[in-house]
Short mmCIF file of C-alpha atoms in Angstrom, two decimals:
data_model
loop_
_atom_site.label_atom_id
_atom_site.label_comp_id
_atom_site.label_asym_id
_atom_site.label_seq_id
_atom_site.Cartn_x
_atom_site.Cartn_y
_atom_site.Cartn_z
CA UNK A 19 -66.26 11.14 -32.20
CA UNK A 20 -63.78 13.82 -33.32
CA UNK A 21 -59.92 13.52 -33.65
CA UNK A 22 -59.25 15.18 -30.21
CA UNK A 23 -61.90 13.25 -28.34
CA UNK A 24 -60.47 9.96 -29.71
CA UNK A 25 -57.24 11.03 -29.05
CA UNK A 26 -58.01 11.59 -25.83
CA UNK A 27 -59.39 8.49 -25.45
CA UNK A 28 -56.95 6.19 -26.17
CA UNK A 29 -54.61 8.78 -23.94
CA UNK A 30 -56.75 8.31 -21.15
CA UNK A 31 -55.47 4.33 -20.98
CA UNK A 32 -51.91 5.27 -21.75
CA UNK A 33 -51.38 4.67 -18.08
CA UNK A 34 -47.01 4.58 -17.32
CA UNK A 35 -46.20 6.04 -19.77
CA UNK A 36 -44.00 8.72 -19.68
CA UNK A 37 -44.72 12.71 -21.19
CA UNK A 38 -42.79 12.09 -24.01
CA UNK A 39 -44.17 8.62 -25.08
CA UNK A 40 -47.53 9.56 -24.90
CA UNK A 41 -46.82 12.84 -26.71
CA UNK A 42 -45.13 10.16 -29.68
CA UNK A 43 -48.13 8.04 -29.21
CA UNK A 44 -50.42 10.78 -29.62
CA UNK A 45 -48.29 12.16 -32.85
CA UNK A 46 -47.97 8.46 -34.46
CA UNK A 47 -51.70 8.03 -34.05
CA UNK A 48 -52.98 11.95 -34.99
CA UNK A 49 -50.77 11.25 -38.24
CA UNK A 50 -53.06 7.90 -38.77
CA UNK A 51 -55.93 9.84 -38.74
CA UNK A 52 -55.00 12.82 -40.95
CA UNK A 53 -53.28 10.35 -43.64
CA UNK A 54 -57.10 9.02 -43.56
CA UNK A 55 -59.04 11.74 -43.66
CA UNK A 56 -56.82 13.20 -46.27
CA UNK A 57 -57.72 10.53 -48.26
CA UNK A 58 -61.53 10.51 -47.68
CA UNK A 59 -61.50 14.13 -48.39
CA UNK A 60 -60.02 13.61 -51.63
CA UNK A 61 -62.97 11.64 -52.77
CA UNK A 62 -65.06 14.27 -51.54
CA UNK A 63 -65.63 13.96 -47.75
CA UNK A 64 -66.89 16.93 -46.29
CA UNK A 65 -63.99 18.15 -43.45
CA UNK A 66 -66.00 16.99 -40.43
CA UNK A 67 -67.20 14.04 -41.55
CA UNK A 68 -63.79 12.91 -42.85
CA UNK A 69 -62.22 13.63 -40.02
CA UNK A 70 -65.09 11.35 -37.54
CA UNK A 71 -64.75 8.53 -40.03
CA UNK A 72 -61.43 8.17 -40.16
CA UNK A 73 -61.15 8.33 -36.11
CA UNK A 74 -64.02 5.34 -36.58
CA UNK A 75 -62.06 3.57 -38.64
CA UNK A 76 -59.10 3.45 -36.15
CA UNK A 77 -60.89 1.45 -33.77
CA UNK A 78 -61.97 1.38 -30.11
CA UNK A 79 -59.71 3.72 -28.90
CA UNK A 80 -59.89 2.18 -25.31
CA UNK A 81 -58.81 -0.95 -26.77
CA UNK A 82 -56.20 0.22 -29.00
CA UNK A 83 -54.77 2.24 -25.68
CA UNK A 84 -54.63 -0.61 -23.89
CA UNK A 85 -53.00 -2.41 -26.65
CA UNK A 86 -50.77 0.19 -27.08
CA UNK A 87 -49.36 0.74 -23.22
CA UNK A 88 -48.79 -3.34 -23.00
CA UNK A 89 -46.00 -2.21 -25.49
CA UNK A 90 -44.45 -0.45 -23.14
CA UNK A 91 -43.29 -2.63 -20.54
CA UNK A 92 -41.95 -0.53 -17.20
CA UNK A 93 -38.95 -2.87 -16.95
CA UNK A 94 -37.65 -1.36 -20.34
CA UNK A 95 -37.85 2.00 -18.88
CA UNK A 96 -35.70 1.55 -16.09
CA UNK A 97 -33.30 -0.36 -18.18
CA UNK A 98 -33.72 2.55 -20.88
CA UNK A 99 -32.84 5.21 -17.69
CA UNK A 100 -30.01 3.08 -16.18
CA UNK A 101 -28.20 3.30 -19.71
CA UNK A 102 -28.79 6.61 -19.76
CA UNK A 103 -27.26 7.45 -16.73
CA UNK A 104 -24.13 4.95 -17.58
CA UNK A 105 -23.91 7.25 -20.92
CA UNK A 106 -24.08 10.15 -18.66
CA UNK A 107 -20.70 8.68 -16.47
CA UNK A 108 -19.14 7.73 -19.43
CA UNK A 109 -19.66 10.88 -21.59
CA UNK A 110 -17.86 12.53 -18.30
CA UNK A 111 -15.24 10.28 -17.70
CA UNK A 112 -14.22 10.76 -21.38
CA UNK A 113 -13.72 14.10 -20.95
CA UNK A 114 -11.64 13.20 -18.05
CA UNK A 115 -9.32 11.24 -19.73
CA UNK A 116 -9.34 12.41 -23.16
CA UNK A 117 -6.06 13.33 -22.11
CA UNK A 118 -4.63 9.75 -21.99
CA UNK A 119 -5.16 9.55 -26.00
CA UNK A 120 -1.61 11.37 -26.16
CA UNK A 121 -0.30 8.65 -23.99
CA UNK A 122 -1.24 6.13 -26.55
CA UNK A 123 0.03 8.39 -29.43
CA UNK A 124 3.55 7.95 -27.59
CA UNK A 125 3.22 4.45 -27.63
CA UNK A 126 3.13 4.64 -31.51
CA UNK A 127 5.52 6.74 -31.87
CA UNK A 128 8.11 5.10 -29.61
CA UNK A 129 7.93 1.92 -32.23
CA UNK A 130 9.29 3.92 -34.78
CA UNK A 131 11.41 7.07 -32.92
CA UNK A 132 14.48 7.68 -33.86
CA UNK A 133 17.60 9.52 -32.22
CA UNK A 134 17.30 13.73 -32.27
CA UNK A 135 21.14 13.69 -32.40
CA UNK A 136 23.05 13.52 -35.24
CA UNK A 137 26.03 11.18 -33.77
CA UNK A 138 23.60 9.08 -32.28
CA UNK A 139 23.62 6.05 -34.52
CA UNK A 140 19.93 4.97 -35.44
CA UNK A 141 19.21 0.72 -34.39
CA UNK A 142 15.76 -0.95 -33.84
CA UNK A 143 16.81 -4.10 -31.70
CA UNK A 144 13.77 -5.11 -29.64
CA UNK A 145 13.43 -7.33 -26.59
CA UNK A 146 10.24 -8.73 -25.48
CA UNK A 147 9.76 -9.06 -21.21
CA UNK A 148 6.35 -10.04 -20.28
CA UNK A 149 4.14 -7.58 -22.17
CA UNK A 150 6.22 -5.26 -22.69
CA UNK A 151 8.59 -4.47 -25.39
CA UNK A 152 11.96 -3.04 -24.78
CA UNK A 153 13.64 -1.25 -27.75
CA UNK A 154 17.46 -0.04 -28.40
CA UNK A 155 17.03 2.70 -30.68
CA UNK A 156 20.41 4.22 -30.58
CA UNK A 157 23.29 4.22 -29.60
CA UNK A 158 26.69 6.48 -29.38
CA UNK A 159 30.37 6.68 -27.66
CA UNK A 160 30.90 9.29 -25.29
CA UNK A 161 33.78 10.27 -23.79
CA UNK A 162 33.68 12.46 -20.82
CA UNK A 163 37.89 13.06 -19.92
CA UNK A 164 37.69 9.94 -17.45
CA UNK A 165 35.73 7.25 -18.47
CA UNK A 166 35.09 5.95 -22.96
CA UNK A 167 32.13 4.10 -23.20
CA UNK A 168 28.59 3.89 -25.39
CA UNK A 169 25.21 5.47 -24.24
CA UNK A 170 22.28 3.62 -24.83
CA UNK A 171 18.88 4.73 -26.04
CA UNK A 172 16.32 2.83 -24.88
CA UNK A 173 12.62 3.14 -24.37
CA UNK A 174 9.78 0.34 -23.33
CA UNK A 175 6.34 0.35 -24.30
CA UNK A 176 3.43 -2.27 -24.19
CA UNK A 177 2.97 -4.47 -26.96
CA UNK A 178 -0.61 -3.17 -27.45
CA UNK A 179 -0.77 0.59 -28.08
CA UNK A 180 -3.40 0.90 -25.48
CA UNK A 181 -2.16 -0.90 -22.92
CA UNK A 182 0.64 0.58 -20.01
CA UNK A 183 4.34 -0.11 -19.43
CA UNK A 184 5.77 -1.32 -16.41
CA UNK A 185 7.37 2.29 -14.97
CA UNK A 186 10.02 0.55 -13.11
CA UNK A 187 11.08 -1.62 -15.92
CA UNK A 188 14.27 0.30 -16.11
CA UNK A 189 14.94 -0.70 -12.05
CA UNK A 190 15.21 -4.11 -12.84
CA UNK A 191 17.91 -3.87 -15.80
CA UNK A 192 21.41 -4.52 -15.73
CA UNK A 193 23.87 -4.14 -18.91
CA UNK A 194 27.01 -6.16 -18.39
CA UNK A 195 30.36 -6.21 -20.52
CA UNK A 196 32.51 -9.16 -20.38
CA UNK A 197 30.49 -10.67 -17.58
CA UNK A 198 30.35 -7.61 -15.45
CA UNK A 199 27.80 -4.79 -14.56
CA UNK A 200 28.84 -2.01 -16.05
CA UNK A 201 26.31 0.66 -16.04
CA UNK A 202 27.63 3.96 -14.61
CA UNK A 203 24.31 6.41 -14.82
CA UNK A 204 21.34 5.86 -16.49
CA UNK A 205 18.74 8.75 -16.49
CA UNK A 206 14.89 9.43 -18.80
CA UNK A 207 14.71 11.28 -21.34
CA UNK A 208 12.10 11.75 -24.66
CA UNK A 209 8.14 12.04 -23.71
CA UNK A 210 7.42 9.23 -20.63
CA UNK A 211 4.00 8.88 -19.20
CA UNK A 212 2.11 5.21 -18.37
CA UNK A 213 2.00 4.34 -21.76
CA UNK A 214 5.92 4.54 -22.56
CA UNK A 215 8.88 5.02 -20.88
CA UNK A 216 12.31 5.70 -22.04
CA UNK A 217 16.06 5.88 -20.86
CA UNK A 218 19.62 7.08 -21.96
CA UNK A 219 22.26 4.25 -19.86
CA UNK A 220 25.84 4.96 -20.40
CA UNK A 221 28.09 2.15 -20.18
CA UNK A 222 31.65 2.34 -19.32
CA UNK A 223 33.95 -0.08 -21.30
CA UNK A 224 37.23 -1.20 -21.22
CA UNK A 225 39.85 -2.00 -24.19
CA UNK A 226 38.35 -5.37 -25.43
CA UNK A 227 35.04 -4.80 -25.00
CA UNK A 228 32.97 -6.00 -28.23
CA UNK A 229 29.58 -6.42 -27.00
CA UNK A 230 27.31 -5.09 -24.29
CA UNK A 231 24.78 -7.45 -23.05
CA UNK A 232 21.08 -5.88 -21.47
CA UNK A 233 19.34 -8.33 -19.24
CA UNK A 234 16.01 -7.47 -17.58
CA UNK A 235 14.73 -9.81 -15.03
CA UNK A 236 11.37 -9.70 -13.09
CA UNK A 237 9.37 -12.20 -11.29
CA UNK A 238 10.83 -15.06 -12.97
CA UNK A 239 11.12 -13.98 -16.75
CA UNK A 240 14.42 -13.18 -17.83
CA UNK A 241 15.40 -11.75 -21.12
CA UNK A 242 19.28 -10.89 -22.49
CA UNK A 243 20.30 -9.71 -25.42
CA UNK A 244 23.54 -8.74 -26.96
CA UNK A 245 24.48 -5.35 -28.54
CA UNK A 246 27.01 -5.49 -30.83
CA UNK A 247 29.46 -2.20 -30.90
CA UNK A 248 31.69 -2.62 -33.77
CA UNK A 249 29.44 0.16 -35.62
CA UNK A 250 30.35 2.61 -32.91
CA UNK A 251 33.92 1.69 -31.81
CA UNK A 252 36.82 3.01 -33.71
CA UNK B 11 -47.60 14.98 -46.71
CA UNK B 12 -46.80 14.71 -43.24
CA UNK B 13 -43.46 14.44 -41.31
CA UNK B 14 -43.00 10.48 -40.34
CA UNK B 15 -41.19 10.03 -37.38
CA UNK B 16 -40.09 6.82 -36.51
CA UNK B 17 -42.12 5.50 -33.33
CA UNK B 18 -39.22 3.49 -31.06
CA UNK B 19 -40.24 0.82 -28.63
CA UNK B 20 -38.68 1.35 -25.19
CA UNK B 21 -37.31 -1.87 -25.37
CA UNK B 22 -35.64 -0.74 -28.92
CA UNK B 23 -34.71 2.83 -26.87
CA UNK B 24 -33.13 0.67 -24.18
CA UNK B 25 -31.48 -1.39 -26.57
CA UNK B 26 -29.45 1.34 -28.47
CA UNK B 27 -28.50 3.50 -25.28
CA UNK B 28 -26.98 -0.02 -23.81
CA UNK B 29 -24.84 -0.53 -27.54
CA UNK B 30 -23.71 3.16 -26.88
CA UNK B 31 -22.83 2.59 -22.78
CA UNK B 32 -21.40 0.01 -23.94
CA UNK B 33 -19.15 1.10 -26.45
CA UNK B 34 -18.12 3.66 -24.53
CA UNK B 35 -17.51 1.68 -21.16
CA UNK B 36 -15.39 -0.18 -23.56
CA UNK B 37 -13.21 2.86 -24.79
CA UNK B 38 -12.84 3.73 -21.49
CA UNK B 39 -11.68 0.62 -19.89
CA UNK B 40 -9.32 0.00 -23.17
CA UNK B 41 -7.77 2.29 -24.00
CA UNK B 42 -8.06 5.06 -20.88
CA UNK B 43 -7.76 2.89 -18.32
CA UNK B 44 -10.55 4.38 -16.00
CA UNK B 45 -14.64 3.60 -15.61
CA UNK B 46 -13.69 0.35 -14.52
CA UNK B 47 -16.85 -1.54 -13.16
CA UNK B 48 -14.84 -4.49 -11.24
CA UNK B 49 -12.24 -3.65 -8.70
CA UNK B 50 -10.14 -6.30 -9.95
CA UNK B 51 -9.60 -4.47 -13.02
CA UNK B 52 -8.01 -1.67 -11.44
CA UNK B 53 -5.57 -3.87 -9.72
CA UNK B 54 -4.54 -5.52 -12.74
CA UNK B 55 -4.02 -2.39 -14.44
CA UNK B 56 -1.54 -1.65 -11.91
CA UNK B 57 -0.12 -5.33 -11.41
CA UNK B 58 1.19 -4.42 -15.05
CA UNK B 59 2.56 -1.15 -14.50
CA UNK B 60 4.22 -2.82 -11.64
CA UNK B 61 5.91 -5.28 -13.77
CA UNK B 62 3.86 -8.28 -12.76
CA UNK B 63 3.46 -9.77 -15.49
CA UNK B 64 2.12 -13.06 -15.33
CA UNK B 65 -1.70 -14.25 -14.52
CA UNK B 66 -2.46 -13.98 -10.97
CA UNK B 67 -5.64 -14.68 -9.26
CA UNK B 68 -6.75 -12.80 -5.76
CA UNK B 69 -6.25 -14.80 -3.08
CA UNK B 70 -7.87 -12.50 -0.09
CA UNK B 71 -9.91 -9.60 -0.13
CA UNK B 72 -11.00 -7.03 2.29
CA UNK B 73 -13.18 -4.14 2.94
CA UNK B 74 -10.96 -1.49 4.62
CA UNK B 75 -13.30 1.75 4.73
CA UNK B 76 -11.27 4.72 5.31
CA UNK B 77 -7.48 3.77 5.03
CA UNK B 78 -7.04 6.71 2.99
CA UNK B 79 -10.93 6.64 0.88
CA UNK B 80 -13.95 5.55 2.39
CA UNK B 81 -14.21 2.62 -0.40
CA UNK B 82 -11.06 0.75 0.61
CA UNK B 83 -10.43 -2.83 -0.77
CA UNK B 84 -7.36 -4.76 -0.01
CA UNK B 85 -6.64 -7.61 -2.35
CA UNK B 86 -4.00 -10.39 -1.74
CA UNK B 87 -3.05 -11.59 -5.33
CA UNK B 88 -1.12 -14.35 -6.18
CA UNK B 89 0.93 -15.90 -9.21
CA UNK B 90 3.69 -17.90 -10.00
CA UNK B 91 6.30 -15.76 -8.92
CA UNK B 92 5.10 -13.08 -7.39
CA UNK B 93 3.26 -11.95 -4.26
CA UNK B 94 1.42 -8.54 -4.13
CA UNK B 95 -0.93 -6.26 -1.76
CA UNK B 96 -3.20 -4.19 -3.87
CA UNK B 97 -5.41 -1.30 -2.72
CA UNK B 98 -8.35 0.07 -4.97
CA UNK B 99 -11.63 2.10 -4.04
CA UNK B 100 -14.33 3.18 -5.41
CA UNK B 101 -15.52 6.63 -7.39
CA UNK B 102 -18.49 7.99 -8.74
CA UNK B 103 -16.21 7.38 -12.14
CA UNK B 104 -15.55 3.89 -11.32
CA UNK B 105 -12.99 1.41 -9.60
CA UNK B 106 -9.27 3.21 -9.08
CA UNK B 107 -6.58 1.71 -7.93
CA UNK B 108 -4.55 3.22 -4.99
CA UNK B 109 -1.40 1.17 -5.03
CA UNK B 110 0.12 -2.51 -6.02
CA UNK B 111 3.17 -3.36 -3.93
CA UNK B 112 4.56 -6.41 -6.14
CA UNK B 113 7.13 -9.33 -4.61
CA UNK B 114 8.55 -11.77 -5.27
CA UNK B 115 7.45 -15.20 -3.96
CA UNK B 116 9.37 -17.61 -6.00
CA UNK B 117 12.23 -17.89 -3.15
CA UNK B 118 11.03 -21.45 -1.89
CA UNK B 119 10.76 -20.47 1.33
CA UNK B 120 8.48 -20.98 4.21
CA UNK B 121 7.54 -17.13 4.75
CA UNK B 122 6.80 -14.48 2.07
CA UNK B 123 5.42 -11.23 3.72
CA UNK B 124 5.48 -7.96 3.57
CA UNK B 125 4.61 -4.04 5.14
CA UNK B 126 2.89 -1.12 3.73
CA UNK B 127 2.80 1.87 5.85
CA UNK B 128 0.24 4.37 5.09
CA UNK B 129 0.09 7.58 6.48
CA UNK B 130 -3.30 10.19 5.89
CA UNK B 131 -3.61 13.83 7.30
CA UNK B 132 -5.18 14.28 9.63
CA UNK B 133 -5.57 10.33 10.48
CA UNK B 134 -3.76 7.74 12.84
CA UNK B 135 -0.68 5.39 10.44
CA UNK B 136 -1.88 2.46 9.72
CA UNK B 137 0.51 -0.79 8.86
CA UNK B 138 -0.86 -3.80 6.67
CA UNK B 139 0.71 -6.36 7.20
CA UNK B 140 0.39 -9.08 4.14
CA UNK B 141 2.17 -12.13 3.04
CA UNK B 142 1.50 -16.07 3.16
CA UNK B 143 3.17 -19.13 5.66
CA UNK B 144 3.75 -22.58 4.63
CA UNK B 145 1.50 -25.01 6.72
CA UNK B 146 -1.99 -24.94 7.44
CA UNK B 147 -2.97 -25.80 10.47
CA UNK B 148 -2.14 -25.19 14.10
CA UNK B 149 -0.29 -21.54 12.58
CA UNK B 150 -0.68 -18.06 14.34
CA UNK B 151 1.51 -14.91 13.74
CA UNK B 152 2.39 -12.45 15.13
CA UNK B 153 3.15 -8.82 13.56
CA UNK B 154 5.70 -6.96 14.96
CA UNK B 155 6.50 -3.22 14.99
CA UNK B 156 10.26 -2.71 15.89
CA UNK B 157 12.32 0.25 17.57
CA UNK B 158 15.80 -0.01 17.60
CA UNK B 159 17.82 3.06 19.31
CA UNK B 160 21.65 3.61 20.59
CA UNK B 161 21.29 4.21 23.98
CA UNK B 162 24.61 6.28 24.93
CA UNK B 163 23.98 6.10 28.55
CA UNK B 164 24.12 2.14 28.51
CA UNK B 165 26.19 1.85 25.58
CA UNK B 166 23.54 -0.53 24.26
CA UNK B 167 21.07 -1.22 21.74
CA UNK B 168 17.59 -0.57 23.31
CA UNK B 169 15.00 -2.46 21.16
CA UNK B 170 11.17 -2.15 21.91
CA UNK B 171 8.93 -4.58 20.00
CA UNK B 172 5.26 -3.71 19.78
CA UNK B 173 2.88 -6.10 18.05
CA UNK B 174 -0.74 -7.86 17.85
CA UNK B 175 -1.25 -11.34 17.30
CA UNK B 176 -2.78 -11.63 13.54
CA UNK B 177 -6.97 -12.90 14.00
CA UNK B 178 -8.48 -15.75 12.61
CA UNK B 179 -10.62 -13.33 10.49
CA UNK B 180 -7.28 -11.83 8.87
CA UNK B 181 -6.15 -15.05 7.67
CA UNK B 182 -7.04 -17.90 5.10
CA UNK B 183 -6.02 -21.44 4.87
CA UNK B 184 -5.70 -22.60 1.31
CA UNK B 185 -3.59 -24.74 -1.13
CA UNK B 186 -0.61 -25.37 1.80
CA UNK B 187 -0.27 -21.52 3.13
CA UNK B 188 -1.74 -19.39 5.54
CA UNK B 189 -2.09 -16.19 3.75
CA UNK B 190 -2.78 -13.41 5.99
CA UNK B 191 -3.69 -9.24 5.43
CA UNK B 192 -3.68 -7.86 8.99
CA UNK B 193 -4.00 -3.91 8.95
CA UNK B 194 -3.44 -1.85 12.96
CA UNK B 195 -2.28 1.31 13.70
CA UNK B 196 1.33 1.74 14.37
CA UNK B 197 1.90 0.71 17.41
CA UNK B 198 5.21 2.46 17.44
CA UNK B 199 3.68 5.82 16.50
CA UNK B 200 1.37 5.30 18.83
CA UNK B 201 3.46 4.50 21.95
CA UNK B 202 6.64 6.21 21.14
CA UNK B 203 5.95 8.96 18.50
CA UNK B 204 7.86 7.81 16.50
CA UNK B 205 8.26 5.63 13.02
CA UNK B 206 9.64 1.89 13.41
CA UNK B 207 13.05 1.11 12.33
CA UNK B 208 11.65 -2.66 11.27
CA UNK B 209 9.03 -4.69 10.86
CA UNK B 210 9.08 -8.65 11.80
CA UNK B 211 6.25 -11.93 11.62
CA UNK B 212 6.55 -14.21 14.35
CA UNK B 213 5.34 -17.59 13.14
CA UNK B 214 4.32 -20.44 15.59
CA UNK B 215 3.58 -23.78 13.29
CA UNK B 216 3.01 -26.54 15.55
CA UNK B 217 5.72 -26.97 17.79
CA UNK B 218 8.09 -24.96 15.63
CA UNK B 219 8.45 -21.19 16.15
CA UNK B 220 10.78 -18.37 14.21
CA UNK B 221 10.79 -14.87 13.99
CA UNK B 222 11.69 -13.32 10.66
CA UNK B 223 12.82 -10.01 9.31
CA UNK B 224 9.96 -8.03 6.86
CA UNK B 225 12.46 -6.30 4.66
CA UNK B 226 9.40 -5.78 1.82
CA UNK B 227 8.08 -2.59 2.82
CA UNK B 228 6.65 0.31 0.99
CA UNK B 229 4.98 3.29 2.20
CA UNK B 230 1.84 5.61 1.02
CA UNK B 231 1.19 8.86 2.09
CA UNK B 232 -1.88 10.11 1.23
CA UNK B 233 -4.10 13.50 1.84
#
């Protein structure tokens, strides 16, 4: 028995298996063979005769196929072609939402942002509601002919880089002055999307006023804190 | 010398393309929030960008093919404090949520309910009602679809209430409350042709029986 009529052989019992795995069978197997021969002809082997010993010496090649396509169990397969096709969703939905990468870029960057104007005073005081973090990261008078009072920079972000803000959060805020709500206009501002989400509220005050409290409340948590103004006030 | 090439099992094939679905279901669901392979996680994705942020477990759910996808799921979740209707479906990417409407529930009182309208080309608007009653037995309901309009003639208020007793099969008994989704066209839409001006849940509890006000609405438009 040659190489090709063993090989065929022991591919005629490579029942279930699929093209590919009995091509890699065939491959491993034909590489057995030559490594043999190779060797027999070394020590002087005529080319045929190496070649039909070294198949020989492989076996029954019915029993080795047999042997061989236990191996390969058909339950592996599907689970082989299942992940394959989850890959396949995956791979896709990543290009999908590569996008959402820059969302958690301005997550990290809202931690450590600071004002763009120059007579914005720079302050990192940060408030904790829920799982989200709420940070005061400047702060400036304004004066507009009818009203003094400070403007607050504010922006809220998840504790986890990854993870999304609350897009109302800013709905459920209230700053207060002396005991009473005092915000005038609040609008965005900087880079929002799910990940972050930031705010500019103006706060009217009166002569007196030292300190402007924020207070977020939502489904039972409450959080206040106290921002001190002597920095900004004359 | 020959080329060896490294024979893999299938079980050893099956093994590594699993790690890599894996890791990349995991990247997904992390950190861009979509392949999600549980409905659930959809709603509590947006649960938190609804500000709810406490645990809260799902009370109800129901299929709802074709609100506004053919995949519909309603979920009643409850926590603590808060009270909310989700809506997610389902996509050849995955689980995506549709809406949360968050409320609170934290009020101590016998009736926490609320009204999402949702309104698809092309399609008839639907109203789900959702919420939860104190008691457990002996309670129906009743959800109303209100019309209030100035009638100059008369120099009255001319109210028409429209409404559908809420089914066994739309409610569950657990833990003290009723909790109830209960989704039918708009009755006002569909009489009148026009929207309602307010919502209301007519409880009867035993012998006891109130009306109240749904002032938690929201509404979804959608195609």
């Amino acid at each position: 028995m040659n190489r090709e009529e063993y090989l065929n052989a022991v591919a005629a019992e490579l029942r279930g298996l699929t093209s590919y795995e009995r091509a890699a069978v065939r491959r491993e197997l034909e590489g057995h063979i030559e490594d043999h021969a190779e060797a027999l002809r070394a020590h002087g082997y005529p080319e045929d005769e190496a070649e039909a010993r070294a198949a020989e010496r492989m076996g029954d090649p019915a029993e080795t196929g047999r042997g061989i396509a236990r191996l390969y169990h058909p339950a592996w397969l599907w689970a082989e072609r299942v992940a394959g096709a989850l890959i396949a969703v995956m791979a896709l939905e990543l290009f999908l939402g590569f996008g959402g990468l820059g969302g958690v870029a301005g997550s990290v960057y809202a931690r450590f942002c600071k004002p763009d104007d120059a007579h914005v005073t720079a302050l990192d005081e940060r408030m904790e509601i829920g799982n989200d973090v709420v940070r005061l990261y400047g702060i400036n008078r304004y004066s507009d002919g009818q009203e003094d009072g400070v403007e607050l920079w504010l922006c809220a972000y998840d504790r986890v880089p990854t993870g999304v803000v609350a897009q109302n959060i800013w709905g459920w805020s209230a700053v207060t002055a002396n005991g009473e709500e005092r915000v005038r206009y609040a609008d965005g501002g900087g880079w929002s999307n799910a990940r972050v989400t930031y705010c500019h509220i103006k706060v009217p005050l009166e002569p007196g006023d030292k300190t402007v409290a924020l207070r977020f409340e939502r489904f039972g948590e409450a959080v206040e804190r106290a921002v001190d103004l002597t920095e900004v006030l004359p | 010398m020959r080329n060896v090439k490294r024979l893999y099992t299938r079980r050893a094939r099956a093994l590594r393309r699993a790690a890599v679905a894996l890791a990349l279901l995991l990247f997904c669901n992390v950190v861009l929030h979509i392949g999600y392979l549980l409905p659930i996680q959809a709603i509590r994705l947006v649960e938190e960008s609804e500000g709810v942020y406490e645990p809260t477990r799902a009370v109800m759910k129901q299929w709802r093919p074709n609100m506004m996808h053919l995949t519909d799921r309603l979920y009643l979740n409850e926590g603590e404090h808060s009270l909310s209707l989700g809506c997610t479906h389902l996509t050849p990417l995955g689980w995506d949520d549709s809406f949360v409407w968050p409320g609170d529930a934290f009020d101590g009182g016998d009736v926490q309910a609320g009204v999402v309208d949702m309104s698809r080309k092309g399609h008839e608007r639907l109203l789900v009602f959702y919420g939860r009653v104190r008691g457990t037995e002996d309670v129906t309901l009743t959800a109303n679809a209100v019309r209030r309009d100035w009638d100059d003639a008369a120099q009255t208020e001319r109210i028409r209430v429209y409404g559908h007793g809420v089914g066994e099969e739309d409610c569950l008994v657990r833990g003290g409350y009723t909790y109830f989704i209960f989704v039918e066209p708009d009755p006002v839409m569909e009489k009148l042709q026009q929207f309602p001006t307010s919502y209301q849940l007519v409880v009867n509890r035993g012998e006891e029986h109130f009306s109240c006000d749904i002032e938690r609405t929201a509404s979804v438009l959608w195609g």
